[in-house]
Structure formats: C-alpha cells, structure tokens
mmCIF file of C-alpha atoms and ligand atoms in Angstrom:
data_model
loop_
_atom_site.group_PDB
_atom_site.id
_atom_site.type_symbol
_atom_site.label_atom_id
_atom_site.label_comp_id
_atom_site.label_asym_id
_atom_site.label_seq_id
_atom_site.Cartn_x
_atom_site.Cartn_y
_atom_site.Cartn_z
ATOM 1 C CA MET A 1233 5.076 6.678 12.203
ATOM 2 C CA ARG A 1234 8.783 5.895 12.496
ATOM 3 C CA SER A 1235 9.379 2.416 13.880
ATOM 4 C CA TRP A 1236 12.573 1.478 15.886
ATOM 5 C CA PRO A 1237 15.756 0.119 14.371
ATOM 6 C CA ASN A 1238 15.815 -3.405 13.209
ATOM 7 C CA THR A 1239 17.653 -5.954 15.220
ATOM 8 C CA TYR A 1240 20.243 -8.241 13.646
ATOM 9 C CA LEU A 1241 18.657 -11.669 13.207
ATOM 10 C CA PRO A 1242 21.375 -14.288 12.851
ATOM 11 C CA ALA A 1243 20.627 -17.088 10.352
ATOM 12 C CA ILE A 1244 20.440 -20.511 11.910
ATOM 13 C CA ASP A 1245 21.417 -23.347 9.588
ATOM 14 C CA GLY A 1246 20.880 -27.037 10.154
ATOM 15 C CA LEU A 1247 18.659 -26.833 13.235
ATOM 16 C CA LYS A 1248 15.347 -28.545 12.748
ATOM 17 C CA LEU A 1249 12.510 -26.526 14.203
ATOM 18 C CA PRO A 1250 9.363 -28.466 15.170
ATOM 19 C CA ALA A 1251 5.977 -26.962 14.277
ATOM 20 C CA LEU A 1252 5.168 -24.069 16.595
ATOM 21 C CA ASN A 1253 2.262 -25.087 18.801
ATOM 22 C CA LEU A 1254 0.628 -22.261 20.670
ATOM 23 C CA LYS A 1255 -2.420 -22.273 22.936
ATOM 24 C CA THR A 1256 -4.806 -19.708 21.515
ATOM 25 C CA SER A 1257 -7.572 -17.847 23.259
ATOM 26 C CA ARG A 1258 -9.619 -18.453 20.158
ATOM 27 C CA GLY A 1259 -9.032 -20.082 16.806
ATOM 28 C CA ASN A 1260 -6.305 -22.537 15.847
ATOM 29 C CA SER A 1261 -2.540 -22.046 15.678
ATOM 30 C CA ASN A 1262 -1.600 -24.382 12.965
ATOM 31 C CA PHE A 1263 0.966 -22.243 10.978
ATOM 32 C CA GLU A 1264 2.771 -25.100 9.365
ATOM 33 C CA GLU A 1265 0.949 -24.905 6.023
ATOM 34 C CA LEU A 1266 1.438 -21.162 5.811
ATOM 35 C CA SER A 1267 4.378 -19.419 4.188
ATOM 36 C CA ASP A 1268 3.074 -15.869 4.758
ATOM 37 C CA ILE A 1269 2.032 -14.825 8.315
ATOM 38 C CA ARG A 1270 0.194 -11.719 8.982
ATOM 39 C CA MET A 1271 0.416 -10.591 12.546
ATOM 40 C CA TYR A 1272 -1.197 -7.578 14.235
ATOM 41 C CA VAL A 1273 -0.351 -6.681 17.799
ATOM 42 C CA CYS A 1274 -2.087 -3.966 19.678
ATOM 43 C CA GLY A 1275 0.333 -1.238 20.687
ATOM 44 C CA ILE A 1276 0.360 1.031 23.687
ATOM 45 C CA THR A 1277 -1.668 4.104 24.570
ATOM 46 C CA PRO A 1278 1.292 6.441 24.937
ATOM 47 C CA TYR A 1279 0.784 7.810 28.469
ATOM 48 C CA ASP A 1280 2.758 5.339 30.654
ATOM 49 C CA ALA A 1281 5.405 3.603 28.506
ATOM 50 C CA THR A 1282 6.847 1.013 28.968
ATOM 51 C CA HIS A 1283 6.064 -0.914 32.031
ATOM 52 C CA LEU A 1284 7.041 -4.517 32.519
ATOM 53 C CA GLY A 1285 3.497 -5.717 31.477
ATOM 54 C CA HIS A 1286 4.008 -4.029 28.150
ATOM 55 C CA ALA A 1287 7.494 -5.461 27.877
ATOM 56 C CA ALA A 1288 6.232 -9.031 28.546
ATOM 57 C CA THR A 1289 3.564 -8.661 25.905
ATOM 58 C CA TYR A 1290 5.864 -7.401 23.074
ATOM 59 C CA LEU A 1291 8.446 -9.981 24.065
ATOM 60 C CA THR A 1292 5.888 -12.688 23.454
ATOM 61 C CA PHE A 1293 5.202 -11.621 19.916
ATOM 62 C CA ASP A 1294 8.875 -11.050 19.354
ATOM 63 C CA LEU A 1295 9.482 -14.669 20.271
ATOM 64 C CA ILE A 1296 6.717 -15.809 17.889
ATOM 65 C CA SER A 1297 8.222 -13.595 15.159
ATOM 66 C CA ARG A 1298 11.687 -15.058 15.736
ATOM 67 C CA TYR A 1299 10.501 -18.533 15.614
ATOM 68 C CA LEU A 1300 8.327 -18.313 12.495
ATOM 69 C CA GLN A 1301 11.077 -16.403 10.668
ATOM 70 C CA ALA A 1302 13.681 -18.993 11.684
ATOM 71 C CA GLN A 1303 11.373 -21.603 10.045
ATOM 72 C CA GLY A 1304 11.714 -19.554 6.785
ATOM 73 C CA LYS A 1305 8.298 -18.015 6.867
ATOM 74 C CA HIS A 1306 7.620 -14.485 5.596
ATOM 75 C CA LEU A 1307 6.251 -12.354 8.352
ATOM 76 C CA SER A 1308 4.249 -9.181 7.993
ATOM 77 C CA PHE A 1309 3.933 -7.564 11.392
ATOM 78 C CA VAL A 1310 1.903 -4.370 12.125
ATOM 79 C CA GLU A 1311 1.489 -2.555 15.496
ATOM 80 C CA ASN A 1312 -0.483 0.561 16.248
ATOM 81 C CA ILE A 1313 -0.155 3.405 18.740
ATOM 82 C CA THR A 1314 -3.434 4.518 20.257
ATOM 83 C CA ASP A 1315 -2.334 8.171 20.349
ATOM 84 C CA ILE A 1316 -5.851 9.555 20.964
ATOM 85 C CA ASP A 1317 -7.726 8.005 23.864
ATOM 86 C CA ASP A 1318 -9.264 8.992 27.179
ATOM 87 C CA PRO A 1319 -6.368 8.012 29.467
ATOM 88 C CA LEU A 1320 -3.929 9.980 27.380
ATOM 89 C CA LEU A 1321 -6.124 13.095 27.424
ATOM 90 C CA GLU A 1322 -6.736 12.682 31.136
ATOM 91 C CA ARG A 1323 -3.056 12.476 31.985
ATOM 92 C CA ALA A 1324 -2.236 15.392 29.626
ATOM 93 C CA ILE A 1325 -4.821 17.544 31.519
ATOM 94 C CA ARG A 1326 -3.471 16.433 34.897
ATOM 95 C CA GLU A 1327 0.056 17.295 34.020
ATOM 96 C CA LYS A 1328 -0.923 20.507 32.118
ATOM 97 C CA MET A 1329 0.736 19.185 28.994
ATOM 98 C CA ASP A 1330 -0.323 19.204 25.369
ATOM 99 C CA TRP A 1331 -1.631 15.666 24.627
ATOM 100 C CA ARG A 1332 0.498 15.482 21.450
ATOM 101 C CA GLU A 1333 3.633 16.323 23.343
ATOM 102 C CA LEU A 1334 2.881 13.732 26.019
ATOM 103 C CA ALA A 1335 2.251 11.070 23.317
ATOM 104 C CA ALA A 1336 5.395 11.954 21.326
ATOM 105 C CA ASP A 1337 7.497 11.768 24.555
ATOM 106 C CA GLN A 1338 6.074 8.392 25.566
ATOM 107 C CA VAL A 1339 6.461 6.953 22.014
ATOM 108 C CA ASP A 1340 10.054 7.958 22.026
ATOM 109 C CA LEU A 1341 10.478 6.190 25.321
ATOM 110 C CA TYR A 1342 8.761 3.120 24.003
ATOM 111 C CA ARG A 1343 10.964 2.982 20.925
ATOM 112 C CA SER A 1344 14.146 3.156 22.979
ATOM 113 C CA ASP A 1345 12.837 0.514 25.433
ATOM 114 C CA MET A 1346 11.951 -1.799 22.536
ATOM 115 C CA THR A 1347 15.393 -1.251 21.011
ATOM 116 C CA ALA A 1348 17.184 -2.036 24.250
ATOM 117 C CA LEU A 1349 15.178 -5.199 24.788
ATOM 118 C CA ARG A 1350 15.902 -6.272 21.114
ATOM 119 C CA ILE A 1351 12.267 -6.579 20.241
ATOM 120 C CA LEU A 1352 11.930 -6.888 16.502
ATOM 121 C CA PRO A 1353 10.222 -3.761 15.140
ATOM 122 C CA PRO A 1354 6.927 -3.946 13.135
ATOM 123 C CA LYS A 1355 7.112 -3.198 9.343
ATOM 124 C CA ASP A 1356 4.378 -0.623 9.924
ATOM 125 C CA PHE A 1357 4.103 1.236 13.229
ATOM 126 C CA VAL A 1358 0.892 3.171 12.817
ATOM 127 C CA ALA A 1359 -0.464 6.058 14.862
ATOM 128 C CA VAL A 1360 -4.264 6.343 14.988
ATOM 129 C CA THR A 1361 -3.985 10.114 14.342
ATOM 130 C CA ASP A 1362 -2.335 9.323 11.016
ATOM 131 C CA VAL A 1363 -5.203 7.233 9.670
ATOM 132 C CA MET A 1364 -8.327 9.390 10.433
ATOM 133 C CA PRO A 1365 -9.515 9.293 6.778
ATOM 134 C CA LEU A 1366 -9.375 5.411 6.830
ATOM 135 C CA VAL A 1367 -11.370 5.337 10.021
ATOM 136 C CA GLU A 1368 -13.853 7.674 8.484
ATOM 137 C CA ASN A 1369 -14.243 5.432 5.402
ATOM 138 C CA ALA A 1370 -14.571 2.300 7.450
ATOM 139 C CA ILE A 1371 -17.422 3.828 9.475
ATOM 140 C CA THR A 1372 -19.126 4.826 6.214
ATOM 141 C CA ARG A 1373 -18.755 1.159 5.017
ATOM 142 C CA LEU A 1374 -20.279 -0.076 8.306
ATOM 143 C CA GLN A 1375 -23.173 2.398 7.844
ATOM 144 C CA GLU A 1376 -23.785 1.021 4.274
ATOM 145 C CA ASN A 1377 -23.609 -2.549 5.662
ATOM 146 C CA GLY A 1378 -26.285 -1.729 8.265
ATOM 147 C CA TYR A 1379 -24.207 -1.984 11.438
ATOM 148 C CA THR A 1380 -24.503 1.526 12.884
ATOM 149 C CA TYR A 1381 -26.887 3.823 14.669
ATOM 150 C CA GLN A 1382 -26.587 7.253 16.328
ATOM 151 C CA ILE A 1383 -27.285 8.784 19.683
ATOM 152 C CA ASP A 1384 -26.873 12.595 19.903
ATOM 153 C CA GLY A 1385 -24.190 12.587 17.194
ATOM 154 C CA ASP A 1386 -22.301 9.653 18.614
ATOM 155 C CA ILE A 1387 -22.142 6.636 16.312
ATOM 156 C CA TYR A 1388 -22.495 3.095 17.774
ATOM 157 C CA PHE A 1389 -21.643 -0.275 16.323
ATOM 158 C CA ASP A 1390 -24.610 -2.729 16.577
ATOM 159 C CA ILE A 1391 -22.949 -5.859 18.084
ATOM 160 C CA SER A 1392 -26.194 -7.983 18.219
ATOM 161 C CA THR A 1393 -25.175 -10.441 15.414
ATOM 162 C CA PHE A 1394 -21.885 -11.281 17.202
ATOM 163 C CA LEU A 1395 -23.199 -11.788 20.690
ATOM 164 C CA SER A 1396 -23.461 -15.595 20.388
ATOM 165 C CA ASP A 1397 -19.661 -15.514 20.221
ATOM 166 C CA LEU A 1398 -18.914 -13.633 23.450
ATOM 167 C CA PRO A 1399 -15.742 -14.965 25.138
ATOM 168 C CA THR A 1400 -17.346 -14.716 28.624
ATOM 169 C CA SER A 1401 -20.804 -14.673 30.201
ATOM 170 C CA ARG A 1402 -22.951 -11.718 29.413
ATOM 171 C CA GLU A 1403 -22.896 -10.635 33.030
ATOM 172 C CA LYS A 1404 -19.104 -10.674 33.268
ATOM 173 C CA ALA A 1405 -18.875 -8.981 29.842
ATOM 174 C CA LEU A 1406 -21.042 -6.079 30.970
ATOM 175 C CA GLU A 1407 -18.804 -5.665 34.083
ATOM 176 C CA ILE A 1408 -15.538 -5.670 32.054
ATOM 177 C CA PHE A 1409 -17.050 -3.477 29.373
ATOM 178 C CA ALA A 1410 -17.767 -0.800 31.966
ATOM 179 C CA GLU A 1411 -14.290 -1.049 33.455
ATOM 180 C CA ARG A 1412 -12.490 -0.825 30.081
ATOM 181 C CA GLY A 1413 -13.862 2.241 28.391
ATOM 182 C CA GLY A 1414 -17.420 1.055 27.615
ATOM 183 C CA ASP A 1415 -20.674 2.864 28.432
ATOM 184 C CA PRO A 1416 -23.229 0.008 29.143
ATOM 185 C CA LEU A 1417 -25.676 2.411 30.925
ATOM 186 C CA ARG A 1418 -26.084 4.949 28.156
ATOM 187 C CA ILE A 1419 -29.739 5.592 27.474
ATOM 188 C CA GLY A 1420 -30.872 4.823 23.914
ATOM 189 C CA LYS A 1421 -28.354 2.079 23.138
ATOM 190 C CA ARG A 1422 -29.800 -0.940 21.318
ATOM 191 C CA ASP A 1423 -27.620 -3.300 23.338
ATOM 192 C CA ALA A 1424 -25.679 -2.258 26.401
ATOM 193 C CA LEU A 1425 -22.494 -3.762 24.897
ATOM 194 C CA ASP A 1426 -22.554 -1.828 21.643
ATOM 195 C CA PRO A 1427 -19.220 0.030 21.407
ATOM 196 C CA LEU A 1428 -18.702 3.573 20.132
ATOM 197 C CA LEU A 1429 -17.382 3.977 16.530
ATOM 198 C CA TRP A 1430 -17.215 7.766 16.548
ATOM 199 C CA MET A 1431 -17.661 10.279 19.339
ATOM 200 C CA ALA A 1432 -19.046 13.719 18.669
ATOM 201 C CA ASN A 1433 -16.623 16.378 19.911
ATOM 202 C CA LYS A 1434 -16.773 17.431 23.590
ATOM 203 C CA GLU A 1435 -15.615 20.948 24.462
ATOM 204 C CA GLY A 1436 -11.937 21.049 25.170
ATOM 205 C CA GLU A 1437 -11.104 17.743 23.501
ATOM 206 C CA PRO A 1438 -9.256 17.293 20.150
ATOM 207 C CA GLY A 1439 -11.368 16.416 17.163
ATOM 208 C CA TRP A 1440 -11.230 15.715 13.381
ATOM 209 C CA GLU A 1441 -13.574 16.809 10.602
ATOM 210 C CA SER A 1442 -15.249 13.802 9.079
ATOM 211 C CA ALA A 1443 -18.370 12.718 7.148
ATOM 212 C CA HIS A 1444 -19.660 11.657 10.638
ATOM 213 C CA GLY A 1445 -19.222 15.144 12.139
ATOM 214 C CA PHE A 1446 -16.382 16.786 14.145
ATOM 215 C CA GLY A 1447 -15.125 14.228 16.701
ATOM 216 C CA ARG A 1448 -12.837 11.287 17.254
ATOM 217 C CA PRO A 1449 -12.942 7.578 16.790
ATOM 218 C CA GLY A 1450 -13.833 4.885 19.317
ATOM 219 C CA TRP A 1451 -11.016 2.524 20.411
ATOM 220 C CA HIS A 1452 -11.797 -0.826 18.666
ATOM 221 C CA ILE A 1453 -12.452 0.499 15.139
ATOM 222 C CA GLU A 1454 -8.878 1.928 15.057
ATOM 223 C CA CYS A 1455 -7.346 -1.468 15.300
ATOM 224 C CA SER A 1456 -9.719 -3.147 12.852
ATOM 225 C CA VAL A 1457 -8.904 -0.486 10.283
ATOM 226 C CA ILE A 1458 -5.075 -0.377 10.801
ATOM 227 C CA ALA A 1459 -4.694 -4.182 10.835
ATOM 228 C CA LEU A 1460 -6.788 -4.551 7.602
ATOM 229 C CA ARG A 1461 -5.259 -1.681 5.723
ATOM 230 C CA TYR A 1462 -1.516 -2.426 6.528
ATOM 231 C CA LEU A 1463 -1.664 -6.222 6.459
ATOM 232 C CA ILE A 1464 -3.922 -6.646 3.416
ATOM 233 C CA GLY A 1465 -4.093 -3.417 1.452
ATOM 234 C CA PRO A 1466 -6.246 -0.346 0.641
ATOM 235 C CA GLU A 1467 -8.651 -2.534 -1.346
ATOM 236 C CA VAL A 1468 -9.885 -4.199 1.858
ATOM 237 C CA LEU A 1469 -11.927 -1.072 2.808
ATOM 238 C CA THR A 1470 -13.832 -1.021 -0.512
ATOM 239 C CA SER A 1471 -16.926 -2.926 -1.632
ATOM 240 C CA LYS A 1472 -14.896 -4.753 -4.308
ATOM 241 C CA PHE A 1473 -12.787 -6.557 -1.768
ATOM 242 C CA ARG A 1474 -13.163 -10.391 -1.651
ATOM 243 C CA ALA A 1475 -11.039 -12.301 0.892
ATOM 244 C CA SER A 1476 -8.801 -15.124 -0.468
ATOM 245 C CA GLY A 1477 -8.760 -17.278 2.676
ATOM 246 C CA SER A 1478 -11.035 -18.257 5.557
ATOM 247 C CA SER A 1479 -9.611 -15.420 7.703
ATOM 248 C CA LEU A 1480 -8.262 -11.991 6.932
ATOM 249 C CA ILE A 1481 -5.056 -12.120 9.070
ATOM 250 C CA THR A 1482 -3.107 -14.901 10.865
ATOM 251 C CA ILE A 1483 -2.564 -13.635 14.367
ATOM 252 C CA GLN A 1484 -4.215 -10.994 16.467
ATOM 253 C CA GLY A 1485 -2.203 -10.401 19.661
ATOM 254 C CA GLY A 1486 -1.994 -8.458 22.795
ATOM 255 C CA GLY A 1487 -2.151 -8.646 26.628
ATOM 256 C CA SER A 1488 -4.900 -10.859 28.084
ATOM 257 C CA ASP A 1489 -6.673 -7.719 29.277
ATOM 258 C CA LEU A 1490 -7.571 -7.059 25.638
ATOM 259 C CA ILE A 1491 -9.479 -10.335 25.076
ATOM 260 C CA PHE A 1492 -12.695 -8.503 25.923
ATOM 261 C CA PRO A 1493 -13.901 -6.074 24.857
ATOM 262 C CA HIS A 1494 -11.030 -4.854 22.568
ATOM 263 C CA HIS A 1495 -10.218 -7.966 20.511
ATOM 264 C CA PHE A 1496 -13.749 -9.176 20.428
ATOM 265 C CA MET A 1497 -15.037 -5.805 19.123
ATOM 266 C CA SER A 1498 -12.162 -5.264 16.671
ATOM 267 C CA ALA A 1499 -12.797 -8.760 15.219
ATOM 268 C CA ALA A 1500 -16.547 -8.213 14.945
ATOM 269 C CA GLN A 1501 -16.074 -4.859 13.228
ATOM 270 C CA ALA A 1502 -13.477 -6.333 10.745
ATOM 271 C CA LYS A 1503 -15.988 -9.110 9.884
ATOM 272 C CA ALA A 1504 -18.899 -6.550 9.522
ATOM 273 C CA LEU A 1505 -16.601 -4.562 7.166
ATOM 274 C CA THR A 1506 -15.494 -7.449 4.973
ATOM 275 C CA GLY A 1507 -17.810 -10.494 5.554
ATOM 276 C CA THR A 1508 -14.808 -12.605 6.477
ATOM 277 C CA PRO A 1509 -13.613 -13.673 9.963
ATOM 278 C CA PHE A 1510 -10.807 -11.488 11.244
ATOM 279 C CA ALA A 1511 -7.961 -13.613 12.594
ATOM 280 C CA GLN A 1512 -7.010 -17.291 12.502
ATOM 281 C CA SER A 1513 -5.557 -17.150 16.023
ATOM 282 C CA PHE A 1514 -5.994 -14.906 18.904
ATOM 283 C CA ILE A 1515 -2.912 -14.981 21.198
ATOM 284 C CA HIS A 1516 -2.711 -13.273 24.598
ATOM 285 C CA ALA A 1517 0.151 -12.590 27.012
ATOM 286 C CA GLY A 1518 -0.440 -12.891 30.843
ATOM 287 C CA MET A 1519 -0.247 -9.946 33.228
ATOM 288 C CA VAL A 1520 2.749 -8.959 35.360
ATOM 289 C CA GLY A 1521 2.263 -8.175 39.042
ATOM 290 C CA LEU A 1522 4.763 -6.776 41.546
ATOM 291 C CA ASP A 1523 5.613 -8.351 44.889
ATOM 292 C CA GLY A 1524 2.320 -10.272 45.121
ATOM 293 C CA GLU A 1525 0.080 -7.423 43.899
ATOM 294 C CA LYS A 1526 -1.467 -6.546 40.644
ATOM 295 C CA MET A 1527 0.623 -3.988 38.832
ATOM 296 C CA SER A 1528 -1.521 -1.019 37.856
ATOM 297 C CA LYS A 1529 -1.580 2.690 37.231
ATOM 298 C CA SER A 1530 -4.037 3.216 39.951
ATOM 299 C CA LYS A 1531 -2.004 1.430 42.608
ATOM 300 C CA GLY A 1532 1.128 3.445 41.477
ATOM 301 C CA ASN A 1533 3.327 0.279 41.475
ATOM 302 C CA LEU A 1534 4.197 0.076 37.809
ATOM 303 C CA VAL A 1535 7.784 -0.912 37.194
ATOM 304 C CA PHE A 1536 9.136 0.938 34.056
ATOM 305 C CA VAL A 1537 11.723 -0.561 31.704
ATOM 306 C CA SER A 1538 13.379 2.821 31.274
ATOM 307 C CA LYS A 1539 13.842 3.235 35.008
ATOM 308 C CA LEU A 1540 15.469 -0.197 35.293
ATOM 309 C CA LEU A 1541 17.751 0.679 32.379
ATOM 310 C CA LEU A 1542 18.591 4.087 33.974
ATOM 311 C CA SER A 1543 19.560 2.297 37.200
ATOM 312 C CA GLY A 1544 22.110 0.296 35.255
ATOM 313 C CA VAL A 1545 20.236 -3.002 34.753
ATOM 314 C CA ASP A 1546 21.431 -4.755 31.653
ATOM 315 C CA PRO A 1547 18.467 -5.026 29.159
ATOM 316 C CA MET A 1548 19.389 -8.702 28.419
ATOM 317 C CA ILE A 1549 18.841 -9.460 32.065
ATOM 318 C CA ILE A 1550 15.395 -7.916 31.990
ATOM 319 C CA ARG A 1551 14.632 -9.971 28.915
ATOM 320 C CA PHE A 1552 15.940 -13.133 30.481
ATOM 321 C CA ALA A 1553 14.055 -12.378 33.711
ATOM 322 C CA LEU A 1554 10.757 -12.044 31.745
ATOM 323 C CA MET A 1555 11.358 -15.284 29.975
ATOM 324 C CA GLN A 1556 11.780 -17.097 33.361
ATOM 325 C CA SER A 1557 7.942 -17.340 33.259
ATOM 326 C CA ARG A 1558 5.746 -18.597 30.418
ATOM 327 C CA TYR A 1559 4.200 -15.885 28.319
ATOM 328 C CA SER A 1560 0.616 -16.956 28.930
ATOM 329 C CA ASP A 1561 0.961 -17.103 32.721
ATOM 330 C CA ASP A 1562 0.148 -14.242 35.000
ATOM 331 C CA ARG A 1563 3.398 -13.748 36.951
ATOM 332 C CA MET A 1564 5.001 -11.717 39.708
ATOM 333 C CA TRP A 1565 7.977 -9.413 39.369
ATOM 334 C CA SER A 1566 10.319 -8.778 42.279
ATOM 335 C CA ASP A 1567 13.987 -7.886 42.915
ATOM 336 C CA ASP A 1568 14.568 -11.599 43.396
ATOM 337 C CA VAL A 1569 13.304 -12.401 39.957
ATOM 338 C CA LEU A 1570 15.849 -9.924 38.555
ATOM 339 C CA ALA A 1571 18.628 -11.135 40.745
ATOM 340 C CA THR A 1572 18.122 -14.746 39.764
ATOM 341 C CA ALA A 1573 18.209 -13.808 36.114
ATOM 342 C CA SER A 1574 21.408 -11.821 36.612
ATOM 343 C CA THR A 1575 23.186 -14.827 38.255
ATOM 344 C CA ARG A 1576 22.005 -17.192 35.471
ATOM 345 C CA VAL A 1577 22.980 -14.782 32.704
ATOM 346 C CA ALA A 1578 26.447 -14.405 34.308
ATOM 347 C CA ARG A 1579 27.068 -18.141 34.303
ATOM 348 C CA ILE A 1580 25.866 -18.488 30.690
ATOM 349 C CA ARG A 1581 28.159 -15.612 29.618
ATOM 350 C CA GLN A 1582 31.121 -17.327 31.381
ATOM 351 C CA ALA A 1583 30.418 -20.512 29.459
ATOM 352 C CA LEU A 1584 30.062 -18.660 26.118
ATOM 353 C CA ALA A 1585 33.433 -16.967 26.669
ATOM 354 C CA ARG A 1586 35.164 -20.387 26.862
ATOM 355 C CA GLU A 1587 37.157 -21.507 23.799
ATOM 356 C CA LEU A 1588 36.001 -25.082 24.290
ATOM 357 C CA VAL A 1589 32.424 -25.875 25.272
ATOM 358 C CA GLN A 1590 30.110 -28.845 25.467
ATOM 359 C CA PRO A 1591 28.559 -29.845 22.172
ATOM 360 C CA VAL A 1592 25.675 -27.534 21.465
ATOM 361 C CA GLU A 1593 23.534 -29.410 19.039
ATOM 362 C CA PRO A 1594 21.499 -31.494 21.506
ATOM 363 C CA HIS A 1595 21.039 -28.473 23.650
ATOM 364 C CA LEU A 1596 19.825 -26.352 20.696
ATOM 365 C CA GLU A 1597 17.432 -29.057 19.685
ATOM 366 C CA ALA A 1598 15.999 -29.084 23.203
ATOM 367 C CA ILE A 1599 15.634 -25.326 23.258
ATOM 368 C CA ALA A 1600 13.752 -25.503 19.890
ATOM 369 C CA ARG A 1601 11.499 -28.249 21.177
ATOM 370 C CA HIS A 1602 10.607 -26.308 24.357
ATOM 371 C CA LEU A 1603 9.869 -23.120 22.335
ATOM 372 C CA SER A 1604 7.692 -25.071 19.934
ATOM 373 C CA ASN A 1605 5.663 -26.296 22.920
ATOM 374 C CA ASP A 1606 3.655 -23.131 23.496
ATOM 375 C CA LEU A 1607 6.824 -20.957 23.902
ATOM 376 C CA ASP A 1608 8.070 -22.829 27.107
ATOM 377 C CA THR A 1609 10.777 -20.316 27.795
ATOM 378 C CA PRO A 1610 11.325 -21.437 31.359
ATOM 379 C CA GLU A 1611 12.328 -24.950 30.143
ATOM 380 C CA ALA A 1612 14.340 -23.501 27.250
ATOM 381 C CA LEU A 1613 16.365 -21.342 29.746
ATOM 382 C CA LYS A 1614 16.966 -24.377 32.055
ATOM 383 C CA VAL A 1615 18.607 -26.087 28.995
ATOM 384 C CA LEU A 1616 20.977 -23.111 28.656
ATOM 385 C CA ASP A 1617 21.800 -23.283 32.356
ATOM 386 C CA LEU A 1618 22.585 -27.028 32.074
ATOM 387 C CA TRP A 1619 24.824 -26.467 29.009
ATOM 388 C CA ALA A 1620 26.647 -23.676 30.916
ATOM 389 C CA GLU A 1621 27.154 -25.884 33.997
ATOM 390 C CA GLU A 1622 28.436 -28.775 31.882
ATOM 391 C CA THR A 1623 30.796 -26.428 30.022
ATOM 392 C CA LEU A 1624 32.151 -24.823 33.152
ATOM 393 C CA ALA A 1625 32.738 -28.161 34.783
ATOM 394 C CA THR A 1626 35.587 -29.078 32.439
ATOM 395 C CA TYR A 1627 38.143 -27.525 30.220
ATOM 396 C CA GLU A 1628 37.568 -29.999 27.351
ATOM 397 C CA GLY A 1629 34.961 -29.753 24.593
ATOM 398 C CA VAL A 1630 34.327 -28.379 21.070
ATOM 399 C CA ASN A 1631 34.761 -25.064 19.457
ATOM 400 C CA GLU A 1632 31.062 -24.194 19.150
ATOM 401 C CA SER A 1633 30.309 -21.332 21.421
ATOM 402 C CA GLY A 1634 29.712 -19.051 18.494
ATOM 403 C CA LEU A 1635 26.902 -21.354 17.122
ATOM 404 C CA MET A 1636 25.324 -21.390 20.610
ATOM 405 C CA ALA A 1637 25.492 -17.584 20.904
ATOM 406 C CA ARG A 1638 24.040 -17.024 17.357
ATOM 407 C CA THR A 1639 21.205 -19.462 17.807
ATOM 408 C CA VAL A 1640 20.234 -18.124 21.272
ATOM 409 C CA ASP A 1641 20.219 -14.666 19.760
ATOM 410 C CA ALA A 1642 18.131 -15.746 16.812
ATOM 411 C CA LEU A 1643 15.441 -17.709 18.823
ATOM 412 C CA LEU A 1644 15.461 -16.047 22.242
ATOM 413 C CA GLY A 1645 16.664 -12.595 21.259
ATOM 414 C CA LEU A 1646 19.375 -12.829 23.900
ATOM 415 C CA ALA A 1647 22.678 -11.209 22.760
ATOM 416 C CA LEU A 1648 25.000 -12.513 25.470
HETATM 417 ZN ZN1 ZN B 2657 -5.855 -2.812 19.386
#
C-alpha cells in the first residue's frame, strides 16, 4: 500500500549522540552494536483514524527512528494496516458503508495526519488484504510444525508451549483476552487463551479462498507474517530458512494496549514459524486520556488529529504538546496542554528568528542526553525553553540559530 511522503531529515554533524537507552516491556534495548535495525510497528485498524493515542504511539517510534538514524544506523521500518477486522466491519455495517470504502477513507486520513505531524513513513506500509497468500502459507507452515487444530472450520493456534512466558497472571490474561477480541469461552478449545489463526466465513462477511477454506485471518498472525516477510524476506516463510541472529527483528512496537494478547501472540507465532525468538526489544507507548478520563471509542471522547488541524491548530504544536509527556507514561490531554505547548513554541520560534542567539552546542548536547535517557522529551523540551529565554534576554550572541533549527528538526521532528 502507498505510504506517505518522506519528511526531510537534516544531517547533524559534530553532535555526539550517547547510546539510546530505552526501557523495554520485554527484552533488551542495547542497539549500540547494531548497524542495521529492523523495526515493526503495529498500524491502525482503519475505522477511527487518527486519534491522539495513535499520534502519541507513532510519534514514539518516529523519535526512535530519528535518533537511531542520526547515529548513522540503517533502519528498516515496516508498519501494517489491519484493514480487515471486527471493529472495521461493525462500523461499516453501522454506517451502511462498504467496509473497503471506510478503510480507504480512514487510511487516507491517517496518511495526511502522519504527514502533517512529520512522522517518518515506513519503507513498507502493508495492508493485510494485500498479503492473504502469505498468511495462508504461514498457517500451512504452522500446521506442518504441529501448532494448529480446528473447531468447526476455524483454525486455532496452540499456545501451550509459550504460556510460561505470559506477561501477566493467567487470570488477568483471560480477562484481557476476552476484552480484546479473544474467545476464551469457546467450547472445544485446548486452552482458553488459544487465538484464532483463520476464521471460517460467516454469512455477510468478506472472505478469501484459501487452503484452509473460505474465510479470513485472525488478528495476530497478520502481524507475524508482515513483519517477517517485509523485514527479512520471502525465504523466512519456507522450511529452508535459518535465522542469522538470536532474534528475527530488532524492535516490535505499538501502544501498551497491545502488550497482551497481540504482541505476545504475534511473537509466539513468529517463533513457532521459524524456531527463533521474534524481537530483541518490545517497546510500548502509554495511553492518552482526555480531561481526566480514559479516551475511548465507547466513551465517545476521542480527540482526532484531523479535527484539531481543521480547527487551525498548527501540527507542530500538537507534536510539541504530545512530547511534553514521556512516551511510556499514560497521560492526559486537555485544552491547557495544547495552550501551554502553543506558548512555548511561540517563544522558541521568536528565539530562532533572532540573528544572534545563545551558543547552541551545550544545549544540543543536553537535548541528546535527555533523548538517550529513555526518550525523555519533557526534559529535552525544557532545554529548548531555557535556550529561548537566554536568547531573548539579550541582543548579543552567535549566528547559530540555523544549527539549532536543523538539529531540533532532525532529532525531535519539530520544524519551527
Ligand atoms: Zn500488530
């Protein structure tokens, strides 16, 4: 699927970047030895693009991409679009729309929001409906490897060998599994937590012909397959494949609501396919609430990037506002958060417009240091404020505002 336009990434010379140290949900984040980074980020289900929770998630991986590329590393970044899934079909029925049309509209909106926010695009932006033969082959391989069983034409993945690795208690896992698309109560399952690989067609739903019957794939297998195929190559889904390292990809990313079951299941399925652990690091962005409440579809309080943009909010102020909190923290959005960001950005722009500014190097070093410390954007932005205040307090200084602007653009994605 067409990605969105690439964003200009200024080169930054002479700034020493400390090793990026990220707190992972699982695995380690020592990337210093690696020259090639393979990053997979779970994309949206295109039925409610793009709310601020989405924006905060994709901003997180954009900051990681920017930092690693500024260190001179080669980054391969792949993102999917779950363009066939229950919530999409449900909304299409509710709105009396063709599900394909709804998905196409929402993907368009997503692309324009990502472009406005200056999120670096993935090299491959892959729709699930474009990779059905790959999903079909992967399920065949899982069958050959002994990981599947059937109930009334539905194919399940046998999770038993991976259960010792659950990221939460079994009781909690069962509860979350039911909330996030799982069917723990289905009669005939070997384990209540086994996820669906392939669903036999239900009347009125879209389906695809396959060796596993007419139907559609389960959620988790889509991401295992897209990540492996586009970050490693077609050979990964054959019996000849042998992994070269101790994990298949470097980073698996997404919102913290994907830790379980989605990332746990996709990783288990990737390992069952290849015999090798899936990702070196699992990194998750926190959730965004509104005015003290959880932001959710069911509460009807989602704040959409496109609506903010339409009302005239500068996308760089949205980006700045999201960076006022640390990526991994759950945070609240409010008009005040946006107003504060707007005031701060105005001061920084005023300083950048000056011919003579305060020396930028110590400030840039501090920004890099804060980013390397688990992407501490709140502290990095405070350094920018400080530099702006020092600059605006005098008419003396050095001719370095261009260097400041370019580096802030490269590392923080703020074109000010
Ligand atoms: Zn995914």
